[in-house]
Amino acid sequence: MKDNRILIFDTTLRDGEQCPGASMNLREKLEVARQLARLKVDIIEAGFPVISDGDFESVQTIAREIKGPVICGLARCVGKDIDAAGNALKPAGKRGRIHVFLATSKIHREFKLGKAQHEIIRLAVDGVKRAKSFVNDVEFSPEDGSRTEPDFLVEVCKAVVAAGATTVNVPDTVGWAVPDQYGALIKHLYESVPEFQNGKAIISVHCHNDLGLAVANSLSAVRNGARQVECTVNGIGERAGNAALEEISMAIKTRPDFFQGMSIGVDTREIVKSSRLVSRMSGLVVQRSKAIVGENAFAHSSGIHQDGILKKRETYEIMDPREVGWLQTELPLTKHSGRAALSVRLKHLGFKMNEQEVQGIFARFKEIGDKKKFVYDDDLTALVEGQITEVPEVWSLDYLSVTSGSQSIPTATVRLRRTAVKDAEPITDASIGDGPVDAALKAIDRITETRGKLMDYALRAVSEGKDALGEVTIKANFGDGELVTGKGTSTDVIEASARAYLNAVNRFLGNGHAPRKKRPQP
Ligand code: KIV
Ligand code: ZN
């Protein structure tokens, strides 16, 4: 095998976003795409344009704004899907890729599609040809590839490559594969299709984590001829998720002895920043013990380990934390820092902001600077990301007062403003609750005439110290079964909770949902 460069195909914005409750709006997706470009992934799968106007617009915007990586759009082997992808990708010019897929396994052919093998091949070839009329760079995925009869899969690969596909991706759609068997399948394909050997086309892999084997399967495939790995930041994705980008990248980088000179183009120092951004934008919290990007990934608590590390780092540490972007702290800003210093620091943190946006952040920065001695990079990042995740406000928080204690019934008084209505009088209401957060959220429900069921609530300190900003992420169900994410930040955790809930209410109402007809009873 001559070419040892492994392409990293990031599908955080497509497969990752399919994770329940992880959906992002356009600004959030654009910010993630900007960071993926800084991370230097080779391909960004930006979405599935036919799915909705929103998906079309985000693929189109990412294709227009993001320079560097190839921008890809997903499509079934269906005319209208392929046309939508082709049109959305136009602004990317030669950097546009259409990814068409069609199920090939026996169970999908018989029970889902009701099609014979020869019909599947015809549809796949037609899909690739139609995609070719828009772009040169076409990828084909035989969905449920890992459970497809290997010899039929060879036939499919040969047919789509002859039709013009330059990448054939073999998805382990249901996370069924195990490393040796999946590696053997990739080897079989590599040895059976001449174009995979002469470099006219490459094999890609796309593994789901239902058995916790997505990364192991992907790496086994790489050892057996795959030259592209599809993955997501933090491994987010449908069900148990996809192969984690950070784990794939660091395994190949840390073990050159095993991966025989293979290389990746990812700038690994951007990994931690990418992980945090995706976590904030998707509302999916990263577990502390998660490899590479979890808070504990490089924390050694046992005395024996600490002693060894002090004597020689490599005794217990296989990677340098700085290599993935940990420990890149700068001197914190204070309330005395000016707008120019803030602007320089924001640029250094990778945020592209115009004067007006910097001015907005500066006002919030001063408020926080008055409450806290130091404003850390993490505080600034939370502020900027808070601004990005803001949705057009239907309601805004004007006032909040809470009483609670071991001997009193928690009570909250809330005043909200109807932002969109000019000169509207603010509305005040109060509620008791099981705790101060419950009381505040119930008072918001009474005013906004919504009733959200809290499905998830996470509170974390943005930076160190007792005066740290608290960031609350919630997921709420407003009765239609969909999970709506909300985020809020404040030095007061009750206020952060109320802001997070109001953010979710605004997101829900902004999606065109009407408030409940009846005011909820206290
Ligand atoms: O898991 C899967 O099969 C997919 C395809 C669309 C590539 O996501
Ligand atoms: Zn998938």
Short mmCIF file of C-alpha atoms and ligand atoms in Angstrom, two decimals:
data_model
loop_
_atom_site.label_atom_id
_atom_site.label_comp_id
_atom_site.label_asym_id
_atom_site.label_seq_id
_atom_site.Cartn_x
_atom_site.Cartn_y
_atom_site.Cartn_z
CA MET A 1 0.00 0.00 0.00
CA LYS A 2 1.68 3.19 -1.15
CA ASP A 3 -0.33 6.08 0.23
CA ASN A 4 -0.25 6.03 4.00
CA ARG A 5 -2.20 9.24 4.60
CA ILE A 6 -5.42 8.50 6.51
CA LEU A 7 -8.17 11.01 5.70
CA ILE A 8 -10.29 12.16 8.63
CA PHE A 9 -13.92 12.63 7.58
CA ASP A 10 -15.83 14.41 10.31
CA THR A 11 -19.57 13.76 10.52
CA THR A 12 -20.30 15.59 13.81
CA LEU A 13 -22.69 17.93 11.99
CA ARG A 14 -24.58 15.11 10.26
CA ASP A 15 -24.45 11.75 12.09
CA GLY A 16 -23.45 13.46 15.37
CA GLU A 17 -26.37 15.82 15.16
CA GLN A 18 -28.75 12.84 14.71
CA CYS A 19 -28.21 12.11 18.41
CA PRO A 20 -31.50 12.94 20.23
CA GLY A 21 -31.42 16.42 21.74
CA ALA A 22 -28.17 17.38 19.97
CA SER A 23 -29.64 19.43 17.17
CA MET A 24 -27.86 22.72 16.54
CA ASN A 25 -28.98 25.91 14.85
CA LEU A 26 -27.17 27.53 11.92
CA ARG A 27 -24.87 29.74 14.00
CA GLU A 28 -23.92 26.83 16.23
CA LYS A 29 -23.18 24.60 13.23
CA LEU A 30 -21.12 27.31 11.58
CA GLU A 31 -19.05 27.79 14.72
CA VAL A 32 -18.42 24.02 14.93
CA ALA A 33 -17.48 23.95 11.22
CA ARG A 34 -14.99 26.82 11.78
CA GLN A 35 -13.39 24.88 14.60
CA LEU A 36 -13.26 21.69 12.47
CA ALA A 37 -11.37 23.70 9.85
CA ARG A 38 -8.91 24.85 12.55
CA LEU A 39 -8.62 21.21 13.62
CA LYS A 40 -7.70 20.54 9.99
CA VAL A 41 -10.02 17.61 9.33
CA ASP A 42 -9.94 16.60 5.66
CA ILE A 43 -13.69 16.43 5.04
CA ILE A 44 -16.65 17.98 6.89
CA GLU A 45 -19.99 16.27 6.36
CA ALA A 46 -22.13 19.34 6.92
CA GLY A 47 -25.62 17.80 6.76
CA PHE A 48 -28.36 16.09 4.79
CA PRO A 49 -29.71 18.93 2.59
CA VAL A 50 -33.00 17.32 1.49
CA ILE A 51 -34.16 16.77 5.08
CA SER A 52 -35.27 20.37 5.73
CA ASP A 53 -34.78 23.96 4.61
CA GLY A 54 -32.63 24.42 7.72
CA ASP A 55 -30.30 21.56 6.74
CA PHE A 56 -30.06 22.86 3.18
CA GLU A 57 -29.20 26.33 4.42
CA SER A 58 -26.55 25.12 6.85
CA VAL A 59 -24.79 22.97 4.21
CA GLN A 60 -24.92 25.90 1.79
CA THR A 61 -23.61 28.38 4.36
CA ILE A 62 -20.80 26.07 5.47
CA ALA A 63 -19.91 25.44 1.81
CA ARG A 64 -19.69 29.20 1.29
CA GLU A 65 -17.92 30.24 4.52
CA ILE A 66 -15.51 27.46 5.38
CA LYS A 67 -12.21 27.30 3.54
CA GLY A 68 -9.81 24.35 3.70
CA PRO A 69 -11.63 21.04 4.15
CA VAL A 70 -13.79 19.35 1.52
CA ILE A 71 -17.47 20.00 2.31
CA CYS A 72 -19.81 17.05 1.94
CA GLY A 73 -23.60 16.66 1.81
CA LEU A 74 -25.50 13.39 2.29
CA ALA A 75 -28.18 12.05 -0.08
CA ARG A 76 -30.12 8.83 -0.57
CA CYS A 77 -29.93 7.36 -4.07
CA VAL A 78 -32.99 9.43 -4.91
CA GLY A 79 -33.08 12.20 -7.51
CA LYS A 80 -34.45 14.95 -5.26
CA ASP A 81 -31.91 14.18 -2.50
CA ILE A 82 -28.98 14.31 -4.89
CA ASP A 83 -30.18 17.50 -6.54
CA ALA A 84 -30.62 19.16 -3.12
CA ALA A 85 -27.09 18.13 -2.09
CA GLY A 86 -25.64 19.27 -5.42
CA ASN A 87 -27.34 22.68 -5.16
CA ALA A 88 -26.43 23.22 -1.50
CA LEU A 89 -22.78 22.41 -2.23
CA LYS A 90 -22.40 24.79 -5.18
CA PRO A 91 -20.59 27.51 -3.18
CA ALA A 92 -17.84 24.98 -2.29
CA GLY A 93 -16.92 24.65 -5.98
CA LYS A 94 -14.29 21.95 -6.47
CA ARG A 95 -14.25 21.25 -2.72
CA GLY A 96 -17.80 19.86 -2.81
CA ARG A 97 -18.50 16.17 -2.27
CA ILE A 98 -21.82 14.30 -2.55
CA HIS A 99 -22.19 11.23 -0.35
CA VAL A 100 -24.88 8.88 -1.65
CA PHE A 101 -26.03 5.83 0.25
CA LEU A 102 -28.26 2.80 -0.26
CA ALA A 103 -28.71 -0.28 1.92
CA THR A 104 -27.16 -3.49 0.56
CA SER A 105 -27.53 -6.15 3.28
CA LYS A 106 -29.95 -9.04 2.81
CA ILE A 107 -32.14 -7.98 5.74
CA HIS A 108 -32.43 -4.39 4.43
CA ARG A 109 -32.98 -5.56 0.82
CA GLU A 110 -35.76 -7.92 1.79
CA PHE A 111 -37.53 -6.14 4.62
CA LYS A 112 -36.85 -2.44 4.11
CA LEU A 113 -36.44 -1.97 0.37
CA GLY A 114 -38.06 -5.05 -1.18
CA LYS A 115 -35.42 -5.08 -3.92
CA ALA A 116 -33.27 -7.76 -5.50
CA GLN A 117 -29.45 -7.52 -5.73
CA HIS A 118 -29.45 -6.41 -9.38
CA GLU A 119 -31.94 -3.62 -8.62
CA ILE A 120 -29.76 -2.37 -5.76
CA ILE A 121 -26.76 -2.19 -8.09
CA ARG A 122 -28.74 -0.32 -10.71
CA LEU A 123 -30.04 2.24 -8.19
CA ALA A 124 -26.56 2.71 -6.69
CA VAL A 125 -24.97 3.24 -10.11
CA ASP A 126 -27.71 5.68 -11.16
CA GLY A 127 -27.25 7.59 -7.88
CA VAL A 128 -23.50 7.90 -8.34
CA LYS A 129 -23.91 9.02 -11.96
CA ARG A 130 -26.45 11.67 -11.02
CA ALA A 131 -24.16 12.93 -8.23
CA LYS A 132 -21.30 13.04 -10.78
CA SER A 133 -23.31 15.52 -12.83
CA PHE A 134 -22.86 18.00 -9.94
CA VAL A 135 -19.40 17.24 -8.54
CA ASN A 136 -16.32 15.19 -9.33
CA ASP A 137 -15.88 13.97 -5.79
CA VAL A 138 -18.54 11.31 -5.11
CA GLU A 139 -18.68 8.91 -2.18
CA PHE A 140 -20.95 5.87 -2.06
CA SER A 141 -22.02 4.03 1.11
CA PRO A 142 -23.60 0.57 1.03
CA GLU A 143 -25.64 1.04 4.21
CA ASP A 144 -25.34 -1.90 6.64
CA GLY A 145 -22.22 -2.82 4.65
CA SER A 146 -20.70 -4.88 7.47
CA ARG A 147 -23.71 -7.29 7.35
CA THR A 148 -23.76 -7.49 3.54
CA GLU A 149 -22.61 -10.73 1.86
CA PRO A 150 -18.90 -10.04 1.13
CA ASP A 151 -19.01 -11.11 -2.51
CA PHE A 152 -22.10 -9.02 -3.24
CA LEU A 153 -20.33 -6.11 -1.57
CA VAL A 154 -17.39 -6.58 -3.97
CA GLU A 155 -19.84 -6.43 -6.89
CA VAL A 156 -21.37 -3.23 -5.50
CA CYS A 157 -17.94 -1.64 -5.00
CA LYS A 158 -16.86 -2.49 -8.57
CA ALA A 159 -20.08 -1.11 -10.05
CA VAL A 160 -20.07 2.21 -8.15
CA VAL A 161 -16.36 2.78 -8.79
CA ALA A 162 -16.92 2.14 -12.51
CA ALA A 163 -19.76 4.70 -12.34
CA GLY A 164 -17.36 7.31 -10.92
CA ALA A 165 -17.31 6.96 -7.10
CA THR A 166 -13.87 7.83 -5.77
CA THR A 167 -14.59 6.78 -2.19
CA VAL A 168 -16.52 3.71 -1.09
CA ASN A 169 -17.49 3.86 2.55
CA VAL A 170 -18.34 0.59 4.36
CA PRO A 171 -20.66 1.47 7.25
CA ASP A 172 -21.09 -0.71 10.28
CA THR A 173 -24.51 0.89 10.57
CA VAL A 174 -25.78 -1.06 13.57
CA GLY A 175 -22.44 -1.47 15.39
CA TRP A 176 -22.45 -5.23 14.86
CA ALA A 177 -18.88 -5.78 13.63
CA VAL A 178 -15.91 -7.00 15.66
CA PRO A 179 -12.36 -5.91 14.81
CA ASP A 180 -10.84 -9.06 13.24
CA GLN A 181 -13.91 -9.81 11.12
CA TYR A 182 -14.36 -6.19 10.00
CA GLY A 183 -10.63 -5.92 9.17
CA ALA A 184 -10.89 -9.13 7.14
CA LEU A 185 -13.86 -7.72 5.20
CA ILE A 186 -11.90 -4.54 4.35
CA LYS A 187 -8.92 -6.67 3.25
CA HIS A 188 -11.21 -8.76 1.03
CA LEU A 189 -12.59 -5.61 -0.63
CA TYR A 190 -9.12 -4.12 -1.04
CA GLU A 191 -7.77 -7.27 -2.68
CA SER A 192 -10.81 -7.76 -4.93
CA VAL A 193 -11.17 -4.28 -6.44
CA PRO A 194 -8.19 -3.16 -8.59
CA GLU A 195 -9.09 0.56 -8.20
CA PHE A 196 -8.51 0.33 -4.43
CA GLN A 197 -5.00 -0.93 -5.13
CA ASN A 198 -4.07 1.51 -7.88
CA GLY A 199 -5.38 4.54 -5.92
CA LYS A 200 -8.23 5.45 -8.30
CA ALA A 201 -10.63 4.99 -5.39
CA ILE A 202 -10.24 4.53 -1.64
CA ILE A 203 -12.04 2.54 1.04
CA SER A 204 -13.59 4.48 3.91
CA VAL A 205 -15.02 3.15 7.17
CA HIS A 206 -17.89 4.41 9.32
CA CYS A 207 -18.41 2.57 12.59
CA HIS A 208 -21.11 2.84 15.23
CA ASN A 209 -20.43 2.11 18.86
CA ASP A 210 -23.27 -0.21 19.92
CA LEU A 211 -20.77 -2.78 21.25
CA GLY A 212 -18.21 -0.17 22.26
CA LEU A 213 -16.02 -1.26 19.33
CA ALA A 214 -16.33 1.67 16.89
CA VAL A 215 -12.75 2.88 17.33
CA ALA A 216 -11.26 -0.64 17.45
CA ASN A 217 -13.13 -1.61 14.27
CA SER A 218 -12.02 1.57 12.46
CA LEU A 219 -8.38 1.01 13.40
CA SER A 220 -8.53 -2.62 12.33
CA ALA A 221 -9.89 -1.43 8.97
CA VAL A 222 -7.06 1.07 8.61
CA ARG A 223 -4.53 -1.73 9.11
CA ASN A 224 -6.28 -3.64 6.34
CA GLY A 225 -6.43 -1.03 3.62
CA ALA A 226 -8.98 1.66 4.57
CA ARG A 227 -7.69 5.17 3.88
CA GLN A 228 -10.54 7.28 5.25
CA VAL A 229 -12.14 7.11 8.70
CA GLU A 230 -15.55 8.68 9.40
CA CYS A 231 -15.88 9.86 12.97
CA THR A 232 -17.31 12.55 15.26
CA VAL A 233 -15.91 14.82 17.96
CA ASN A 234 -16.51 13.23 21.39
CA GLY A 235 -17.95 10.20 19.52
CA ILE A 236 -21.45 11.71 19.51
CA GLY A 237 -23.99 10.12 17.19
CA GLU A 238 -27.08 7.97 16.92
CA ARG A 239 -27.66 5.52 19.80
CA ALA A 240 -24.24 4.70 21.34
CA GLY A 241 -22.55 7.11 18.94
CA ASN A 242 -19.85 6.96 16.27
CA ALA A 243 -16.09 6.37 16.40
CA ALA A 244 -14.50 9.25 18.34
CA LEU A 245 -12.29 11.49 16.21
CA GLU A 246 -9.91 12.25 19.07
CA GLU A 247 -9.35 8.56 19.84
CA ILE A 248 -8.75 7.59 16.19
CA SER A 249 -6.35 10.50 15.69
CA MET A 250 -4.34 9.96 18.86
CA ALA A 251 -4.14 6.17 18.41
CA ILE A 252 -2.58 6.62 14.96
CA LYS A 253 -0.30 9.42 16.17
CA THR A 254 0.79 7.73 19.42
CA ARG A 255 1.50 4.29 17.92
CA PRO A 256 3.51 4.82 14.70
CA ASP A 257 5.24 1.52 15.46
CA PHE A 258 1.93 -0.28 14.98
CA PHE A 259 0.38 1.92 12.29
CA GLN A 260 3.47 1.63 10.11
CA GLY A 261 4.16 5.22 9.13
CA MET A 262 0.53 6.16 8.58
CA SER A 263 -0.19 9.83 9.10
CA ILE A 264 -3.12 12.17 9.68
CA GLY A 265 -3.45 15.87 8.88
CA VAL A 266 -5.35 16.78 12.06
CA ASP A 267 -3.81 19.50 14.26
CA THR A 268 -4.19 17.56 17.49
CA ARG A 269 -3.55 20.68 19.65
CA GLU A 270 -7.07 21.78 18.66
CA ILE A 271 -8.72 18.60 20.00
CA VAL A 272 -9.69 19.76 23.51
CA LYS A 273 -11.05 23.07 22.20
CA SER A 274 -13.11 21.17 19.60
CA SER A 275 -14.41 18.77 22.22
CA ARG A 276 -15.56 21.59 24.50
CA LEU A 277 -17.17 23.52 21.69
CA VAL A 278 -19.10 20.49 20.43
CA SER A 279 -20.15 19.63 23.98
CA ARG A 280 -21.49 23.15 24.55
CA MET A 281 -23.15 23.48 21.15
CA SER A 282 -24.80 20.04 21.28
CA GLY A 283 -25.58 20.14 25.01
CA LEU A 284 -24.00 16.66 25.38
CA VAL A 285 -21.76 16.62 28.43
CA VAL A 286 -18.46 14.71 28.10
CA GLN A 287 -17.99 12.08 30.80
CA ARG A 288 -15.02 12.81 33.11
CA SER A 289 -13.22 9.58 32.31
CA LYS A 290 -13.60 9.88 28.52
CA ALA A 291 -10.32 9.10 26.72
CA ILE A 292 -8.29 12.14 25.58
CA VAL A 293 -10.92 14.83 26.28
CA GLY A 294 -12.45 13.88 29.66
CA GLU A 295 -11.49 16.02 32.69
CA ASN A 296 -9.72 13.00 34.22
CA ALA A 297 -7.93 11.83 31.07
CA PHE A 298 -4.57 13.09 32.32
CA ALA A 299 -5.26 13.33 36.06
CA HIS A 300 -3.08 10.99 38.11
CA SER A 301 -4.37 10.62 41.64
CA SER A 302 -2.38 7.67 42.98
CA GLY A 303 0.83 8.52 44.80
CA ILE A 304 2.81 5.88 42.87
CA HIS A 305 1.76 7.39 39.54
CA GLN A 306 2.45 10.95 40.66
CA ASP A 307 5.89 9.96 41.88
CA GLY A 308 6.67 8.18 38.59
CA ILE A 309 5.45 11.14 36.51
CA LEU A 310 7.66 13.53 38.45
CA LYS A 311 10.68 11.30 37.83
CA LYS A 312 9.93 10.69 34.17
CA ARG A 313 6.64 11.65 32.53
CA GLU A 314 6.61 8.67 30.16
CA THR A 315 6.46 6.18 33.07
CA TYR A 316 2.71 6.65 33.27
CA GLU A 317 1.77 9.06 30.48
CA ILE A 318 1.65 7.82 26.88
CA MET A 319 0.70 11.23 25.46
CA ASP A 320 1.75 14.75 26.36
CA PRO A 321 -1.47 16.57 27.43
CA ARG A 322 -0.26 19.67 25.55
CA GLU A 323 -0.26 17.64 22.33
CA VAL A 324 -4.10 17.52 22.47
CA GLY A 325 -4.57 21.06 23.75
CA TRP A 326 -4.71 20.69 27.52
CA LEU A 327 -2.81 23.16 29.74
CA GLN A 328 -2.80 26.01 27.23
CA THR A 329 -3.66 28.64 29.81
CA GLU A 330 -2.87 32.33 29.39
CA LEU A 331 -2.83 35.05 32.07
CA PRO A 332 -6.45 35.80 33.02
CA LEU A 333 -8.01 39.17 32.23
CA THR A 334 -9.48 41.37 34.98
CA LYS A 335 -12.15 44.07 35.12
CA HIS A 336 -9.39 46.59 34.38
CA SER A 337 -8.61 45.00 31.00
CA GLY A 338 -9.73 47.11 28.06
CA ARG A 339 -11.65 46.33 24.91
CA ALA A 340 -8.44 45.98 22.86
CA ALA A 341 -7.06 43.33 25.25
CA LEU A 342 -10.38 41.50 25.13
CA SER A 343 -10.48 41.65 21.35
CA VAL A 344 -6.92 40.24 21.07
CA ARG A 345 -7.74 37.43 23.49
CA LEU A 346 -10.96 36.54 21.63
CA LYS A 347 -9.01 36.35 18.38
CA HIS A 348 -6.40 34.17 20.05
CA LEU A 349 -9.18 31.84 21.24
CA GLY A 350 -10.22 31.45 17.61
CA PHE A 351 -13.41 33.54 17.55
CA LYS A 352 -14.07 35.55 14.44
CA MET A 353 -16.16 38.50 15.64
CA ASN A 354 -17.06 41.90 14.27
CA GLU A 355 -16.81 45.16 16.26
CA GLN A 356 -20.44 45.02 17.32
CA GLU A 357 -20.14 41.45 18.60
CA VAL A 358 -16.97 42.30 20.56
CA GLN A 359 -18.84 45.25 22.07
CA GLY A 360 -21.65 42.91 23.20
CA ILE A 361 -19.17 40.54 24.82
CA PHE A 362 -17.30 43.48 26.40
CA ALA A 363 -20.43 44.56 28.28
CA ARG A 364 -20.95 41.03 29.69
CA PHE A 365 -17.19 40.76 30.40
CA LYS A 366 -17.33 43.93 32.55
CA GLU A 367 -20.36 42.60 34.47
CA ILE A 368 -18.47 39.41 35.27
CA GLY A 369 -15.24 41.29 36.00
CA ASP A 370 -17.16 43.18 38.71
CA LYS A 371 -18.21 39.92 40.34
CA LYS A 372 -14.99 37.89 39.89
CA LYS A 373 -11.36 38.76 40.44
CA PHE A 374 -10.10 37.04 37.29
CA VAL A 375 -11.86 36.35 33.99
CA TYR A 376 -10.30 33.18 32.54
CA ASP A 377 -10.20 31.99 28.94
CA ASP A 378 -12.87 29.41 29.83
CA ASP A 379 -15.13 32.20 31.14
CA LEU A 380 -14.69 34.12 27.89
CA THR A 381 -15.34 31.02 25.82
CA ALA A 382 -18.56 30.38 27.77
CA LEU A 383 -19.65 33.99 27.21
CA VAL A 384 -19.04 33.88 23.47
CA GLU A 385 -20.59 30.47 23.06
CA GLY A 386 -23.54 31.65 25.15
CA GLN A 387 -24.02 34.43 22.63
CA ILE A 388 -23.81 31.94 19.74
CA THR A 389 -26.36 29.60 21.28
CA GLU A 390 -28.76 32.46 21.89
CA VAL A 391 -31.88 32.12 19.81
CA PRO A 392 -34.15 35.00 18.77
CA GLU A 393 -35.75 35.91 22.08
CA VAL A 394 -39.49 35.62 22.42
CA TRP A 395 -39.13 36.22 26.17
CA SER A 396 -36.24 37.73 28.10
CA LEU A 397 -35.47 37.63 31.80
CA ASP A 398 -35.95 40.98 33.48
CA TYR A 399 -35.93 40.10 37.15
CA LEU A 400 -35.64 37.02 39.37
CA SER A 401 -35.98 36.75 43.12
CA VAL A 402 -35.93 33.47 45.02
CA THR A 403 -36.42 32.62 48.67
CA SER A 404 -35.50 29.21 49.99
CA GLY A 405 -33.99 27.61 53.04
CA SER A 406 -34.28 24.59 55.29
CA GLN A 407 -37.34 26.05 57.08
CA SER A 408 -39.16 27.80 54.22
CA ILE A 409 -41.16 26.85 51.13
CA PRO A 410 -39.07 27.66 48.05
CA THR A 411 -40.73 30.54 46.20
CA ALA A 412 -39.67 32.35 43.04
CA THR A 413 -40.85 35.63 41.58
CA VAL A 414 -40.02 36.14 37.92
CA ARG A 415 -40.52 39.11 35.62
CA LEU A 416 -40.24 38.48 31.86
CA ARG A 417 -40.35 40.81 28.91
CA ARG A 418 -41.95 39.90 25.57
CA THR A 419 -38.93 40.94 23.51
CA ALA A 420 -40.56 40.80 20.12
CA VAL A 421 -43.51 43.04 21.05
CA LYS A 422 -42.71 46.76 21.05
CA ASP A 423 -43.57 48.58 24.31
CA ALA A 424 -45.13 45.44 25.82
CA GLU A 425 -45.56 45.61 29.58
CA PRO A 426 -43.35 43.10 31.44
CA ILE A 427 -45.26 40.26 33.11
CA THR A 428 -44.58 39.18 36.67
CA ASP A 429 -45.67 35.92 38.26
CA ALA A 430 -44.64 33.74 41.17
CA SER A 431 -44.64 30.06 42.05
CA ILE A 432 -43.64 27.73 44.80
CA GLY A 433 -41.71 24.57 43.97
CA ASP A 434 -39.82 21.54 45.27
CA GLY A 435 -36.68 23.66 45.33
CA PRO A 436 -35.65 27.13 44.16
CA VAL A 437 -34.90 25.94 40.59
CA ASP A 438 -38.25 24.16 40.34
CA ALA A 439 -40.04 27.27 41.64
CA ALA A 440 -38.27 29.55 39.12
CA LEU A 441 -39.02 27.23 36.19
CA LYS A 442 -42.67 26.90 37.20
CA ALA A 443 -43.00 30.70 37.35
CA ILE A 444 -41.54 30.88 33.82
CA ASP A 445 -44.07 28.26 32.68
CA ARG A 446 -46.92 30.36 34.09
CA ILE A 447 -45.85 33.48 32.22
CA THR A 448 -44.90 31.88 28.90
CA GLU A 449 -47.86 29.45 28.92
CA THR A 450 -45.61 26.51 28.16
CA ARG A 451 -44.98 23.48 30.31
CA GLY A 452 -41.63 21.79 29.81
CA LYS A 453 -40.74 18.51 31.45
CA LEU A 454 -37.09 18.62 32.51
CA MET A 455 -35.42 15.49 31.06
CA ASP A 456 -31.83 16.38 31.86
CA TYR A 457 -30.08 19.01 33.98
CA ALA A 458 -26.30 19.52 34.20
CA LEU A 459 -24.43 22.18 36.11
CA ARG A 460 -20.71 22.75 35.76
CA ALA A 461 -18.26 25.36 36.89
CA VAL A 462 -16.80 27.07 33.84
CA SER A 463 -13.47 27.84 35.54
CA GLU A 464 -11.80 27.39 38.93
CA GLY A 465 -12.64 29.04 42.23
CA LYS A 466 -15.69 29.58 44.44
CA ASP A 467 -16.66 32.61 42.35
CA ALA A 468 -16.61 30.60 39.10
CA LEU A 469 -19.36 31.09 36.52
CA GLY A 470 -21.92 28.28 36.67
CA GLU A 471 -23.09 26.94 33.32
CA VAL A 472 -26.40 25.08 33.23
CA THR A 473 -27.42 22.86 30.31
CA ILE A 474 -30.93 21.45 30.29
CA LYS A 475 -32.96 19.27 27.97
CA ALA A 476 -36.72 19.72 28.14
CA ASN A 477 -39.70 18.11 26.46
CA PHE A 478 -42.54 20.53 25.77
CA GLY A 479 -45.06 17.84 24.99
CA ASP A 480 -44.23 16.95 21.37
CA GLY A 481 -41.64 14.30 22.29
CA GLU A 482 -38.70 16.34 21.01
CA LEU A 483 -35.84 17.23 23.32
CA VAL A 484 -35.05 20.93 23.32
CA THR A 485 -31.68 22.09 24.68
CA GLY A 486 -31.20 25.28 26.68
CA LYS A 487 -28.07 26.87 28.14
CA GLY A 488 -27.50 29.64 30.65
CA THR A 489 -24.53 31.10 32.48
CA SER A 490 -24.29 33.20 35.64
CA THR A 491 -22.33 33.41 38.89
CA ASP A 492 -25.71 32.56 40.53
CA VAL A 493 -26.71 28.97 39.72
CA ILE A 494 -30.46 29.61 40.16
CA GLU A 495 -30.26 32.46 37.66
CA ALA A 496 -28.17 30.25 35.31
CA SER A 497 -30.91 27.58 35.57
CA ALA A 498 -33.69 30.10 34.82
CA ARG A 499 -31.71 31.47 31.84
CA ALA A 500 -31.10 27.93 30.51
CA TYR A 501 -34.79 27.07 30.77
CA LEU A 502 -35.85 30.34 29.14
CA ASN A 503 -33.34 29.65 26.35
CA ALA A 504 -35.09 26.29 25.75
CA VAL A 505 -38.55 27.94 25.87
CA ASN A 506 -37.40 30.50 23.28
CA ARG A 507 -35.98 27.75 21.09
CA PHE A 508 -39.27 25.84 21.31
CA LEU A 509 -41.45 28.89 20.60
CA GLY A 510 -39.03 30.06 17.89
CA ASN A 511 -39.60 26.75 16.09
CA GLY A 512 -43.18 27.82 15.50
CA HIS A 513 -44.81 26.03 18.43
CA ALA A 514 -47.80 27.77 19.97
CA PRO A 515 -47.95 28.10 23.75
CA ARG A 516 -50.41 25.86 25.60
CA LYS A 517 -53.94 27.20 25.52
CA LYS A 518 -54.54 27.04 29.27
CA ARG A 519 -52.36 28.62 31.86
CA PRO A 520 -50.85 25.84 33.98
CA GLN A 521 -52.10 25.62 37.56
CA PRO A 522 -49.58 26.32 40.32
O1 KIV B 1 -24.49 4.54 9.73
C1 KIV B 1 -24.71 4.64 8.51
O2 KIV B 1 -24.91 3.67 7.79
C2 KIV B 1 -24.70 5.98 7.95
C3 KIV B 1 -24.66 6.08 6.46
C4 KIV B 1 -25.56 7.13 5.94
C5 KIV B 1 -23.23 6.29 6.02
O3 KIV B 1 -24.66 6.95 8.67
ZN ZN B 2 -23.90 6.39 10.70
#
